[in-house]
Coordinates of C-alpha atoms in Angstrom, one line a residue:
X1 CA 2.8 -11.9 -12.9
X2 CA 6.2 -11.0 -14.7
X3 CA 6.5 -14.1 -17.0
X4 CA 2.9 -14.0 -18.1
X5 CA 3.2 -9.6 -18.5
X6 CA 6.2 -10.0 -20.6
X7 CA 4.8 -12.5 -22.7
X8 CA 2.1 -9.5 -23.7
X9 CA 4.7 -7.1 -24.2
X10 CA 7.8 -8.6 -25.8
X11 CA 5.3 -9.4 -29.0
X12 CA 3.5 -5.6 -28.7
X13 CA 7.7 -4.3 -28.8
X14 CA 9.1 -6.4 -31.7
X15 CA 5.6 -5.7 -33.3
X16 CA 6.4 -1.9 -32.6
X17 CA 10.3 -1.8 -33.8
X18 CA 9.1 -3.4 -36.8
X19 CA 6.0 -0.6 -37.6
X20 CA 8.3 2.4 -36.9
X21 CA 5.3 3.2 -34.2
X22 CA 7.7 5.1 -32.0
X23 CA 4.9 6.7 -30.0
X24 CA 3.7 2.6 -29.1
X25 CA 7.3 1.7 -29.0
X26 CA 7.6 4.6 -26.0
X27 CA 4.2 2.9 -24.5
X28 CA 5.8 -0.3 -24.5
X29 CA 8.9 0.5 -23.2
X30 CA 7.6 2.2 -20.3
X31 CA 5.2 -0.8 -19.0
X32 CA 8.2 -3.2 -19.0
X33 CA 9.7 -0.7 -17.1
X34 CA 6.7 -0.5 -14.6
X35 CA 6.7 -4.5 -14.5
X36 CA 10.6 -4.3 -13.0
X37 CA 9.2 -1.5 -11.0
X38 CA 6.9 -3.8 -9.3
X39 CA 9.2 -6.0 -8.7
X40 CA 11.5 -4.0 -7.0
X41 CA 14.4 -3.8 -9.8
X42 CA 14.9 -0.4 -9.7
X43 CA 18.2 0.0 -11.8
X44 CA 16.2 -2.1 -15.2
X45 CA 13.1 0.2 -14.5
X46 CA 14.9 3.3 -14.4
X47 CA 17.1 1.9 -17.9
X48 CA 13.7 1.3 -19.3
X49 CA 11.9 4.7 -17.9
X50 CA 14.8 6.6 -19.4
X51 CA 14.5 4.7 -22.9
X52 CA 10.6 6.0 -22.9
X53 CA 11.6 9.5 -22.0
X54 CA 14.2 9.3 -24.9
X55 CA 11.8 8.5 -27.6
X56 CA 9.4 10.7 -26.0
X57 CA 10.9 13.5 -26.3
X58 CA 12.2 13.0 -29.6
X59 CA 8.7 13.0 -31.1
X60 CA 8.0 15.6 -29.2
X61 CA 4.9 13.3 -26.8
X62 CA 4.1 15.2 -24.5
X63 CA 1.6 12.6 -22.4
X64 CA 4.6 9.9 -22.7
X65 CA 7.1 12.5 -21.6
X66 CA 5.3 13.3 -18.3
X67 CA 4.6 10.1 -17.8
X68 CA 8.2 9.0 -17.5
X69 CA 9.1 11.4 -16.0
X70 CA 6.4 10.7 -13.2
X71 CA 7.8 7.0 -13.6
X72 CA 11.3 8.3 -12.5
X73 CA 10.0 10.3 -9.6
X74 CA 8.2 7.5 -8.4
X75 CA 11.6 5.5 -8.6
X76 CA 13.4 7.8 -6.4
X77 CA 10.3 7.9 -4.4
X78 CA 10.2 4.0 -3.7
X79 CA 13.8 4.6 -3.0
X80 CA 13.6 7.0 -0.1
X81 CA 15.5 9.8 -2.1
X82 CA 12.6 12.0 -1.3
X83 CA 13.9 15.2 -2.7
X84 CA 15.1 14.2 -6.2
X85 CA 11.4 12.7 -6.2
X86 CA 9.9 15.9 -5.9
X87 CA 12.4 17.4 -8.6
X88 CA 10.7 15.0 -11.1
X89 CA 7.1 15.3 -9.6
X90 CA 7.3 18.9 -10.4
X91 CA 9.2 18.4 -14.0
X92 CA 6.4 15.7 -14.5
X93 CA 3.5 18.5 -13.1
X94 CA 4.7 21.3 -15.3
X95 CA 4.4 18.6 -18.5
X96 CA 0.8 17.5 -17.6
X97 CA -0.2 21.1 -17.0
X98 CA 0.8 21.8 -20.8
X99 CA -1.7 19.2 -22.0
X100 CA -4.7 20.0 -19.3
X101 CA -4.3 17.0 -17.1
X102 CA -4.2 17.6 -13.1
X103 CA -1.1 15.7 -11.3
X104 CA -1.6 16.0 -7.9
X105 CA -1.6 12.7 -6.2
X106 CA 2.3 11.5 -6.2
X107 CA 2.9 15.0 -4.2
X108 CA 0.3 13.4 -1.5
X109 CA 1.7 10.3 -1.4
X110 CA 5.5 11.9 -1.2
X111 CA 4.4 14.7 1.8
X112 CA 2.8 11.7 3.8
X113 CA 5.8 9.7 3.8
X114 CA 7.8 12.7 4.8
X115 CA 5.7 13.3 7.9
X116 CA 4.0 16.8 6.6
X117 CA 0.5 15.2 6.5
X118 CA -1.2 19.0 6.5
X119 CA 0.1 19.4 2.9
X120 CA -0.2 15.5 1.7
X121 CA -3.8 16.2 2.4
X122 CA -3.7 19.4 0.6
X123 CA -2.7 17.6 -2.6
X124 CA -4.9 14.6 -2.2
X125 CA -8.2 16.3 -1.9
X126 CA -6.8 18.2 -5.3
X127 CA -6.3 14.9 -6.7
X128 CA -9.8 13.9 -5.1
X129 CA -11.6 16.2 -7.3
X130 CA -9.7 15.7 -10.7
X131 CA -10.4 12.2 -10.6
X132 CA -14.0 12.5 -9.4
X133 CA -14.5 15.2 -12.9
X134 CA -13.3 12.7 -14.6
X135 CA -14.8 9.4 -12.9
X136 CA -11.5 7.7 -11.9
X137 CA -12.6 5.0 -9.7
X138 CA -9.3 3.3 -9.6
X139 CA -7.7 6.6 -8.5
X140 CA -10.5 7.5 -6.3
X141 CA -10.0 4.7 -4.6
X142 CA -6.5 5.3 -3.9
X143 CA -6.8 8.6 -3.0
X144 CA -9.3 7.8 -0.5
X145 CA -6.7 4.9 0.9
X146 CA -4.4 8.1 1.0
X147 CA -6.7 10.1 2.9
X148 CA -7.3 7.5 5.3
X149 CA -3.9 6.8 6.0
X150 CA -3.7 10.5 7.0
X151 CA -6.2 10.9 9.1
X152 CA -5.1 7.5 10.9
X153 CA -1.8 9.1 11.2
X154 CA -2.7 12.4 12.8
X155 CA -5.0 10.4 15.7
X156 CA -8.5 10.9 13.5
X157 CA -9.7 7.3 13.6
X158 CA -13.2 7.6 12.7
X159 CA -12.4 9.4 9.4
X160 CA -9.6 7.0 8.6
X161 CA -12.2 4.2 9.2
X162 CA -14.8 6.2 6.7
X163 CA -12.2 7.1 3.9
X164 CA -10.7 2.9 3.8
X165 CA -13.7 1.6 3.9
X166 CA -14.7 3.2 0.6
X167 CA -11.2 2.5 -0.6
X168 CA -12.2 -1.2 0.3
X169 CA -15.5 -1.2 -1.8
X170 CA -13.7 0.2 -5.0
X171 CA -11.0 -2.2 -4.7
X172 CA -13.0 -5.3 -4.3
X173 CA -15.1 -4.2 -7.2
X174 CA -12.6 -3.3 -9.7
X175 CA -8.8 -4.1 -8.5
X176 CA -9.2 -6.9 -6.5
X177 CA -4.8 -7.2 -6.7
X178 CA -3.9 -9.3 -3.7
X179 CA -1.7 -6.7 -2.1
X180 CA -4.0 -3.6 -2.9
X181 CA -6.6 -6.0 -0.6
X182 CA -3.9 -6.5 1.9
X183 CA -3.0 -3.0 2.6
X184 CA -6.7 -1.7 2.7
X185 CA -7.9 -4.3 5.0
X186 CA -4.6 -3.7 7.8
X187 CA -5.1 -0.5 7.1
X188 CA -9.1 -0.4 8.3
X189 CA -8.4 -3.2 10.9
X190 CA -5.9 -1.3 12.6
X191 CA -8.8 1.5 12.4
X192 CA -11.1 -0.9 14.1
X193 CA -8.2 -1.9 16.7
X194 CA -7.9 1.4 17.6
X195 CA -11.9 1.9 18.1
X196 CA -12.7 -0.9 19.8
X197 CA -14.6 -2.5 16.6
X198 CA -14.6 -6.2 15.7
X199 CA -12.6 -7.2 12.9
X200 CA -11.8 -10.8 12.0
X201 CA -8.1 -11.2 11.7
X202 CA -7.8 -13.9 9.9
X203 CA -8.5 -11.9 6.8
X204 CA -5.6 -10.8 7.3
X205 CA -3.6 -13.9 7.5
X206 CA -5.2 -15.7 4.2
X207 CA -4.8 -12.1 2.1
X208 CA -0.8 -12.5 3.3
X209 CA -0.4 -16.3 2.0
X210 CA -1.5 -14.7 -1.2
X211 CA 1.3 -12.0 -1.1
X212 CA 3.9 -12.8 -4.3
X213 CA 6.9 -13.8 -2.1
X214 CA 9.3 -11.3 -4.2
X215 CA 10.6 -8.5 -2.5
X216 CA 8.2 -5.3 -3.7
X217 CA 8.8 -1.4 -3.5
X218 CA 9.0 -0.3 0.2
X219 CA 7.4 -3.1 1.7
X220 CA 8.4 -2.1 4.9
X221 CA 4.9 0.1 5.2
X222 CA 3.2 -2.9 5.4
X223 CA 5.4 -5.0 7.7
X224 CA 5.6 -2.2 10.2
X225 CA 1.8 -1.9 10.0
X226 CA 1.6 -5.8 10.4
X227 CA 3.2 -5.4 13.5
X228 CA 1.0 -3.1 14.8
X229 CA -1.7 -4.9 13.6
X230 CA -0.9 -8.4 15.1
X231 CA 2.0 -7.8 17.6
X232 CA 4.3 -10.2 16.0
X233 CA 7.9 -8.9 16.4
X234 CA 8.7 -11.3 13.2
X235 CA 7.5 -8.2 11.0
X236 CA 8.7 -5.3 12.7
X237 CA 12.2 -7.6 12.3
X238 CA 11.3 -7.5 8.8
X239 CA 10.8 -3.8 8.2
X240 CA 13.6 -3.0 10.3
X241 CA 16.1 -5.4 7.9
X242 CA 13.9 -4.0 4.7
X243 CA 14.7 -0.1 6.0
X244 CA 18.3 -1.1 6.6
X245 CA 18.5 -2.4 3.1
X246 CA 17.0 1.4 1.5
X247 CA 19.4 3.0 4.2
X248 CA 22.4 1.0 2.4
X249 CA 21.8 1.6 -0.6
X250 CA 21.6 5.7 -0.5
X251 CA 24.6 8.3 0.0
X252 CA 25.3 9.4 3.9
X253 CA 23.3 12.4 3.5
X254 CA 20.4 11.2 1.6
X255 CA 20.0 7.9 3.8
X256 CA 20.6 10.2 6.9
X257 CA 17.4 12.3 5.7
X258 CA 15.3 8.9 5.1
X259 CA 15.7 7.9 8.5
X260 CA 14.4 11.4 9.9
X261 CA 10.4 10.3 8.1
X262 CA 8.0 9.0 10.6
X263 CA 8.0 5.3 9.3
X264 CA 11.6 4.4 8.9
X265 CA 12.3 6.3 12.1
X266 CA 9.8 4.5 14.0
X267 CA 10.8 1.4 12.9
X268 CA 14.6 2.0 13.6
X269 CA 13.3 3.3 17.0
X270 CA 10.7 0.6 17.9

């Protein structure tokens, strides 16, 4: 929830400013960027994102400056300004490499969405194996979610099935955010649709009462697989009007490039 996030971390700022902790100050400034992130206010998150990166680099953080940097990147990602993603991905990879830490995972994420699933997968299983060194069941999870996507994508149903229902686990054990639940569950239903396995769709229609009602980051994804899911033209209506809205808000060329991707061209299309 904004209000109650912000109420943590305008105390942790002033507290910051007043310490000279620049390195906490950076910290701060970041999450209150990630918080307009999430709720899709893109131009605040970048202003903040670019405030971290500032400090960052001034005291010379490594850690904080790839992780801004990654923040940015994931801005133009959510976006649909694909490329200039993948500038900061790689500014943000070349950073993490200096102190040891593997960045793989937002290069999956980026190749899936443009439709080249033989390298997203390529990258994932990298960022598989990093996190399972390191035991990152949060990222694991994702990953796997990733994974499944992928193989759901290229026609390989009974992997999907295998790779989101171990997403599923990890995120009713440890995440349990209404909307990570949502997408997992469409995700393996639409599996199950596809296989001829039961599923109980009503799941489905208490996890979306829980949604927040606030538009989020490329929430199109979801509507479009909503559609597919339960054959209501109300969401494909949705993602089409929510793809329209990226398209608008990109130069010619760019938004011309978005609407080649599998998803926003399918929608469009449908």
């Amino acid at each position: 929830d904004y209000n109650e996030a912000m109420e943590i971390l305008n105390p942790a700022l002033k507290k910051a400013e007043e310490i000279g902790d620049k390195r906490g100050l950076a910290n701060v400034i970041n999450a209150i960027g990630v918080i307009h992130h999430d709720n899709n206010d893109c131009d605040k998150a970048m202003d903040y994102y670019n405030h971290s990166l500032k400090i960052g680099e001034a005291i010379g953080d490594k850690l904080r400056i790839a992780g801004s940097v990654n923040n940015i990147g994931h801005i133009y990602f959510t976006e649909g300004d694909y490329e200039k993603a993948i500038v900061y991905f790689e500014r943000a990879g070349k950073k993490f490499d200096e102190i040891n830490e593997k960045y793989f995972a937002p290069f999956g994420w980026l190749y899936y969405f443009k439709g080249d699933y033989d390298i997203a997968l390529d990258y994932l299983n990298k960022a598989l194996k990093g996190q399972e060194e390191i035991g990152d069941k949060v990222g694991i999870g994702e990953t796997w979610c990733g994974l499944g996507v992928i193989y759901f994508e290229k026609g390989d149903y009974k992997k999907a099935k295998d790779y989101l229902e171990k997403s599923l686990v990890i995120v009713k054990e440890i995440d349990r955010r209404s909307r990570s639940l949502l997408s997992r569950t469409l995700l393996l239903f639409l599996c199950y649709k596809k296989i001829s396995k039961e599923y109980n769709v009503s799941e489905i229609y208490t996890l979306i009462k829980k949604q927040n009602k606030s538009p989020r980051p490329m929430e199109y994804f979801i509507n479009n697989f909503l559609y597919q899911l339960l054959e209501d033209t109300s969401y494909l209506e949705t993602a089409y009007n929510q793809v329209q809205e990226t398209v608008d808000n990109l130069e010619p060329d760019v938004a011309a490039k978005f609407l080649s991707y599998p998803i926003p061209k399918a929608i469009v299309e449908e």
